[in-house]
Coordinates of C-alpha atoms in Angstrom, one line a residue:
X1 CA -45.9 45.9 14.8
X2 CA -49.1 43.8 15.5
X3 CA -51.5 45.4 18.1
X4 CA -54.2 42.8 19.0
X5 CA -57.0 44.3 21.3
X6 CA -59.4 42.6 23.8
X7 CA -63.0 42.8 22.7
X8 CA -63.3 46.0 21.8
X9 CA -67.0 46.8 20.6
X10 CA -69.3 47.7 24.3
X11 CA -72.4 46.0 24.1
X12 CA -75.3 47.2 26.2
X13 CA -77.0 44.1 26.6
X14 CA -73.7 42.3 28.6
X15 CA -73.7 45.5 30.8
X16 CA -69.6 46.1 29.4
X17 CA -67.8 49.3 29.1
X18 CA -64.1 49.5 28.3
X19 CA -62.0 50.3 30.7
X20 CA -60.8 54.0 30.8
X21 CA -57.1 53.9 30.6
X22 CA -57.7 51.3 27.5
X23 CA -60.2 53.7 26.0
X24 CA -57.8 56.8 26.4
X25 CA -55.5 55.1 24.0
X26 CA -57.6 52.9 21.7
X27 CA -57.6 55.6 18.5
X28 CA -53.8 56.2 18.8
X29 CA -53.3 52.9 18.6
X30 CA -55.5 51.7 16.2
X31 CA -53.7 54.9 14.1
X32 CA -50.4 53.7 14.6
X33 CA -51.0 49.6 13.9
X34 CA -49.6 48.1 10.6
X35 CA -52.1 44.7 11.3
X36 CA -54.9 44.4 13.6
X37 CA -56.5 40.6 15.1
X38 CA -60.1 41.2 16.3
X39 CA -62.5 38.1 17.1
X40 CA -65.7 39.4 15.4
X41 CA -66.8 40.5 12.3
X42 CA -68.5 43.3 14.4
X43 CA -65.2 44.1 16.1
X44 CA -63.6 44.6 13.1
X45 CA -66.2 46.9 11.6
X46 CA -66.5 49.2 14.9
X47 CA -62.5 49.0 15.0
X48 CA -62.4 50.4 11.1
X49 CA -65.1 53.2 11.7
X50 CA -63.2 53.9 15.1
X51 CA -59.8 54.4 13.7
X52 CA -60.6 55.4 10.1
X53 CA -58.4 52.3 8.8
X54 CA -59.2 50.2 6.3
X55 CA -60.6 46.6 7.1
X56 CA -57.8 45.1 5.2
X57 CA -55.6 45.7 8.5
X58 CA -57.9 43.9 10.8
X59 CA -58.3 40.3 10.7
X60 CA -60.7 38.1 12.0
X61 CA -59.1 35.3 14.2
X62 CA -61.6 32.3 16.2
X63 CA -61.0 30.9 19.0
X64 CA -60.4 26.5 18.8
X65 CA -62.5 24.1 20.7
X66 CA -60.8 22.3 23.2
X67 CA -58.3 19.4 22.2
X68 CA -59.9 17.1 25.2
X69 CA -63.8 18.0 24.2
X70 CA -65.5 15.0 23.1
X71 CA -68.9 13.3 23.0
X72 CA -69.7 11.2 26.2
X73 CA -71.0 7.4 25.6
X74 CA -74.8 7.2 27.8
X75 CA -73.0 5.3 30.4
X76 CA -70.4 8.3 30.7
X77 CA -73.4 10.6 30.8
X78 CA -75.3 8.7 33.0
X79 CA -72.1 8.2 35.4
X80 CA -72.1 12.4 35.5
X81 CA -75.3 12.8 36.0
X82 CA -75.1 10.2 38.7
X83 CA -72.4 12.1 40.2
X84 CA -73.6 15.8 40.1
X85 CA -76.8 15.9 39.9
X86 CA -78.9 12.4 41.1
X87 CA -78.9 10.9 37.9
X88 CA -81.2 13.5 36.8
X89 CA -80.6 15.3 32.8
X90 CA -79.7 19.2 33.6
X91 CA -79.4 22.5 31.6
X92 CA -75.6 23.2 32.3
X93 CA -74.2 26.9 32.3
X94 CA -70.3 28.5 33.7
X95 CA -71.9 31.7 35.6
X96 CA -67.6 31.6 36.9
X97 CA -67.9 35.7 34.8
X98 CA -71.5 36.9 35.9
X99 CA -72.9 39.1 38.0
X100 CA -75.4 39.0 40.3
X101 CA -78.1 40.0 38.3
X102 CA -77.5 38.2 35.3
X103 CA -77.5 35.0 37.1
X104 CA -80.7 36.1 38.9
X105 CA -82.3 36.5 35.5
X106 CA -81.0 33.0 34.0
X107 CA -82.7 31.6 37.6
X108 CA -86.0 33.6 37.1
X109 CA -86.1 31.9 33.4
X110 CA -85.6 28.3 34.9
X111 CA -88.4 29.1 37.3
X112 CA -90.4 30.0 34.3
X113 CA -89.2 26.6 32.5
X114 CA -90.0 24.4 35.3
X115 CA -93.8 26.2 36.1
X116 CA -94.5 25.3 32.7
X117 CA -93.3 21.7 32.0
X118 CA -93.7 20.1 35.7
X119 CA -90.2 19.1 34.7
X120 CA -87.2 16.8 36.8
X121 CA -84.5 18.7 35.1
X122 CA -82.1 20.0 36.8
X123 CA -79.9 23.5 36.3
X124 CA -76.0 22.9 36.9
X125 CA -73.7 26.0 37.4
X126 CA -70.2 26.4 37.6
X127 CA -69.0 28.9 40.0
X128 CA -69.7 31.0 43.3
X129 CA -72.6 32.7 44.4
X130 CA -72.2 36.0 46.0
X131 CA -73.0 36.3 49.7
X132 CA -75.9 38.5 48.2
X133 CA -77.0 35.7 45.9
X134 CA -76.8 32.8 48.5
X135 CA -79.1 34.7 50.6
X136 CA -81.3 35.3 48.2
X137 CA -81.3 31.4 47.3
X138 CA -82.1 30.4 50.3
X139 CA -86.1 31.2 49.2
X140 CA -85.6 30.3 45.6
X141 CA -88.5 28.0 44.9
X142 CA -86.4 25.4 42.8
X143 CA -83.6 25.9 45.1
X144 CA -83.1 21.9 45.5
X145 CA -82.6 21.6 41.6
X146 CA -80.0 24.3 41.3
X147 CA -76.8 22.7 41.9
X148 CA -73.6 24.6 41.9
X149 CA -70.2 23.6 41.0
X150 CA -66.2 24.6 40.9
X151 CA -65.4 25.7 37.1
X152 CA -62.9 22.5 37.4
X153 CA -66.0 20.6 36.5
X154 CA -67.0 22.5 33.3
X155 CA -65.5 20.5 31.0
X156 CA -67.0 17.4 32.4
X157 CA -70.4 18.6 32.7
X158 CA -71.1 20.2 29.7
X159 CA -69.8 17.1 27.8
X160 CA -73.4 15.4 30.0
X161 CA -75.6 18.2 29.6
X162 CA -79.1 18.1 27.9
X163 CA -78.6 21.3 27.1
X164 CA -76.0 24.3 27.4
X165 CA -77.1 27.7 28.3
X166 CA -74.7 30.6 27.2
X167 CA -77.3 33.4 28.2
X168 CA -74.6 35.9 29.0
X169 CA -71.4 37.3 27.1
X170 CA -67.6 36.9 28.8
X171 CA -64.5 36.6 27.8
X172 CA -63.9 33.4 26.2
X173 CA -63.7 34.3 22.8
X174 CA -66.2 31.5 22.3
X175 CA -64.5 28.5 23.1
X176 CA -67.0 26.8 25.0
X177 CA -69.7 27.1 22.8
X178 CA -67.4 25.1 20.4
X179 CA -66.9 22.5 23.2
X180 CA -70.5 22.3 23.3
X181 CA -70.7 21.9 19.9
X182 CA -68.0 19.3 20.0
X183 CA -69.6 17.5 22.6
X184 CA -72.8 16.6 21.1
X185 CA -74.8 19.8 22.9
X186 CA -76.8 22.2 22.0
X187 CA -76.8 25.5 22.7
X188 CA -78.3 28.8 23.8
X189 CA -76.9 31.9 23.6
X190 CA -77.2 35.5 23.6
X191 CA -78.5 37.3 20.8
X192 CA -76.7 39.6 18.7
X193 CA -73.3 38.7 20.4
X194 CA -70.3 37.2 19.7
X195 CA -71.5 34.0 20.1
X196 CA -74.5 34.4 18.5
X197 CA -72.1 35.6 15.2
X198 CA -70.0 32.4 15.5
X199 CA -73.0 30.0 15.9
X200 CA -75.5 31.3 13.3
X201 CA -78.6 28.6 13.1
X202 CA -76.9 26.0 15.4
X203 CA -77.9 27.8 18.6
X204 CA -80.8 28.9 19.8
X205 CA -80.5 33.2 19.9
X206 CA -81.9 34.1 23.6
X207 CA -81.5 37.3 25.7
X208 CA -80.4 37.1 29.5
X209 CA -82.8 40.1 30.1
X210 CA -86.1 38.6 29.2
X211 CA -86.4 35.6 31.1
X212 CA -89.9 35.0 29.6
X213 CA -88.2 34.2 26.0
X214 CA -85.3 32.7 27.7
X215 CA -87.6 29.9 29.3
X216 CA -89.9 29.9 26.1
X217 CA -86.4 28.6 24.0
X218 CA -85.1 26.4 27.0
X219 CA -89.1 24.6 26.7
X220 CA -88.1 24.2 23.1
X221 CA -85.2 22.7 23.2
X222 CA -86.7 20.4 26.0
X223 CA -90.0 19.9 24.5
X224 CA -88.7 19.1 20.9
X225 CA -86.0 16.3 20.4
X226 CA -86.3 17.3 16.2
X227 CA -84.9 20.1 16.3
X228 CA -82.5 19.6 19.8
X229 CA -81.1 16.9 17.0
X230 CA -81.3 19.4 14.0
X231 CA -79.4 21.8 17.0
X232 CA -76.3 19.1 17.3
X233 CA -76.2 18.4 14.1
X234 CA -75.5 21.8 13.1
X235 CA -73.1 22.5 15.5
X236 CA -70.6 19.7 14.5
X237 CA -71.2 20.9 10.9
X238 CA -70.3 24.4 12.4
X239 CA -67.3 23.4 13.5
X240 CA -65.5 22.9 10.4
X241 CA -65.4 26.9 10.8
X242 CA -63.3 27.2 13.5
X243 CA -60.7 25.0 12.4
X244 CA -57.3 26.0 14.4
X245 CA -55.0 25.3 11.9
X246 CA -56.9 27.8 9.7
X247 CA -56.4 30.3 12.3
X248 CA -53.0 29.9 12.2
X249 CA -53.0 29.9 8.6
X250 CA -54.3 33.7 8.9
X251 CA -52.4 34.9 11.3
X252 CA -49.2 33.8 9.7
X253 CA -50.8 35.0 6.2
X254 CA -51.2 38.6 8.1
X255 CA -47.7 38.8 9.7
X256 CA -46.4 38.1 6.0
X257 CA -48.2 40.6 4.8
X258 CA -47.3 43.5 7.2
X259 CA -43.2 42.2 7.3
X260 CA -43.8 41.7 3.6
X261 CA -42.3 38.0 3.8
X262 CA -43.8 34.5 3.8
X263 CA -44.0 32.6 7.5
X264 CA -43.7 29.3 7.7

């Protein structure tokens, strides 16, 4: 049988535990698994030590950018920005999977950002405030540049963005970071994560908590077009890693090995 877990390694820095009942049985089942999928090479260590297996059970699978990603002509980019955010450039971040107080930091470091460069940009977010949050934004300083958005419009305005900002972990495997990538965008995004693993130098590693550094890397990406161009450039260089017909390729290369055929 093939047991494929959710992310499996807790990180203190995204605030994640596992969940109880999942931790009760994680041991017994990595035990009793003939093949393993993880999405990190971290995973797959942790998963090893955790079930005393060897790591040639676990494979590595990515996650594939999405089929309708693709870089947006300046009119296109210019019509967004029209649309969303009056026709000004904007960081752009899905907040759809953070708390409270991760978005509160990732606002503290766009205060931080805009102090320091007397700048016009903008900060687009997909997703809800809490009723604690919107209070709380009602005395934001930079309140009229924050502009919030349904997730529907991800897609549409990271393909515009100046800049994406991944500052916290969820649980997309990574897939919008490769959109980003795909798009033209550079990135920032947490360090010592997942993402951080998949992106290597194309992304700038940040940390949610320290909204000090976080702005610092947001005025760099801002302040120098060199290396936001060195950034994108990377990025669709990247992306030759997370080819999905490669990640078919292993999967069907693991299920062979376990049933101990070949799969077509």
């Amino acid at each position: 049988c093939i047991w494929m877990p959710e992310r499996a390694n807790p990180k203190v820095s995204s605030g994640r535990t596992i969940n109880p009942i999942y931790a009760s049985r994680l041991t017994n089942s990595l035990h009793h698994a003939e093949m393993i999928f993880c999405f990190s090479e971290k995973d797959r260590t942790w998963l090893a030590a955790r079930g005393n297996k060897s790591k040639e059970y676990i494979t590595v699978i990515h996650a594939a950018p999405s089929a309708a990603a693709a870089p947006l002509s300046l009119a296109g980019k210019d019509r967004v920005k029209q649309e969303y955010t009056r026709g000004m450039e904007y960081f752009f971040t899905d907040a759809a999977s953070a708390g409270e107080e991760q978005i509160l930091h990732l606002l503290k470091a766009f205060s931080l950002f805009k102090k320091r460069q007397l700048s016009n940009l903008q900060l687009a977010i997909t997703g809800t405030p809490s009723p604690g949050l919107q209070i709380k934004l009602q005395t934001y300083k930079y309140r009229q540049d924050v502009h919030w958005f349904d997730p529907a419009a991800a897609g549409t305005l990271l393909a515009a963005a100046y800049a994406a900002l991944f500052p916290f972990e969820d649980d997309s495997l990574g897939a919008p970071l490769l959109d980003a990538w795909k798009t033209g965008v550079p990135a920032l995004v947490p360090k010592d994560g997942l993402l951080h693993e998949m992106a290597g130098d194309a992304a700038l590693p940040a940390v949610a908590e320290d909204p000090v550094a976080f702005a610092g890397y947001m005025m760099s990406v801002y302040k120098d077009e060199g290396l936001r161009s060195e950034l994108i450039g990377r990025g669709f260089t990247r992306l030759s890693a997370f080819d999905p017909a490669q990640t078919l390729a292993d999967i069907r290369t693991a299920v062979g090995k376990m049933s101990g055929c070949s799969i077509q």
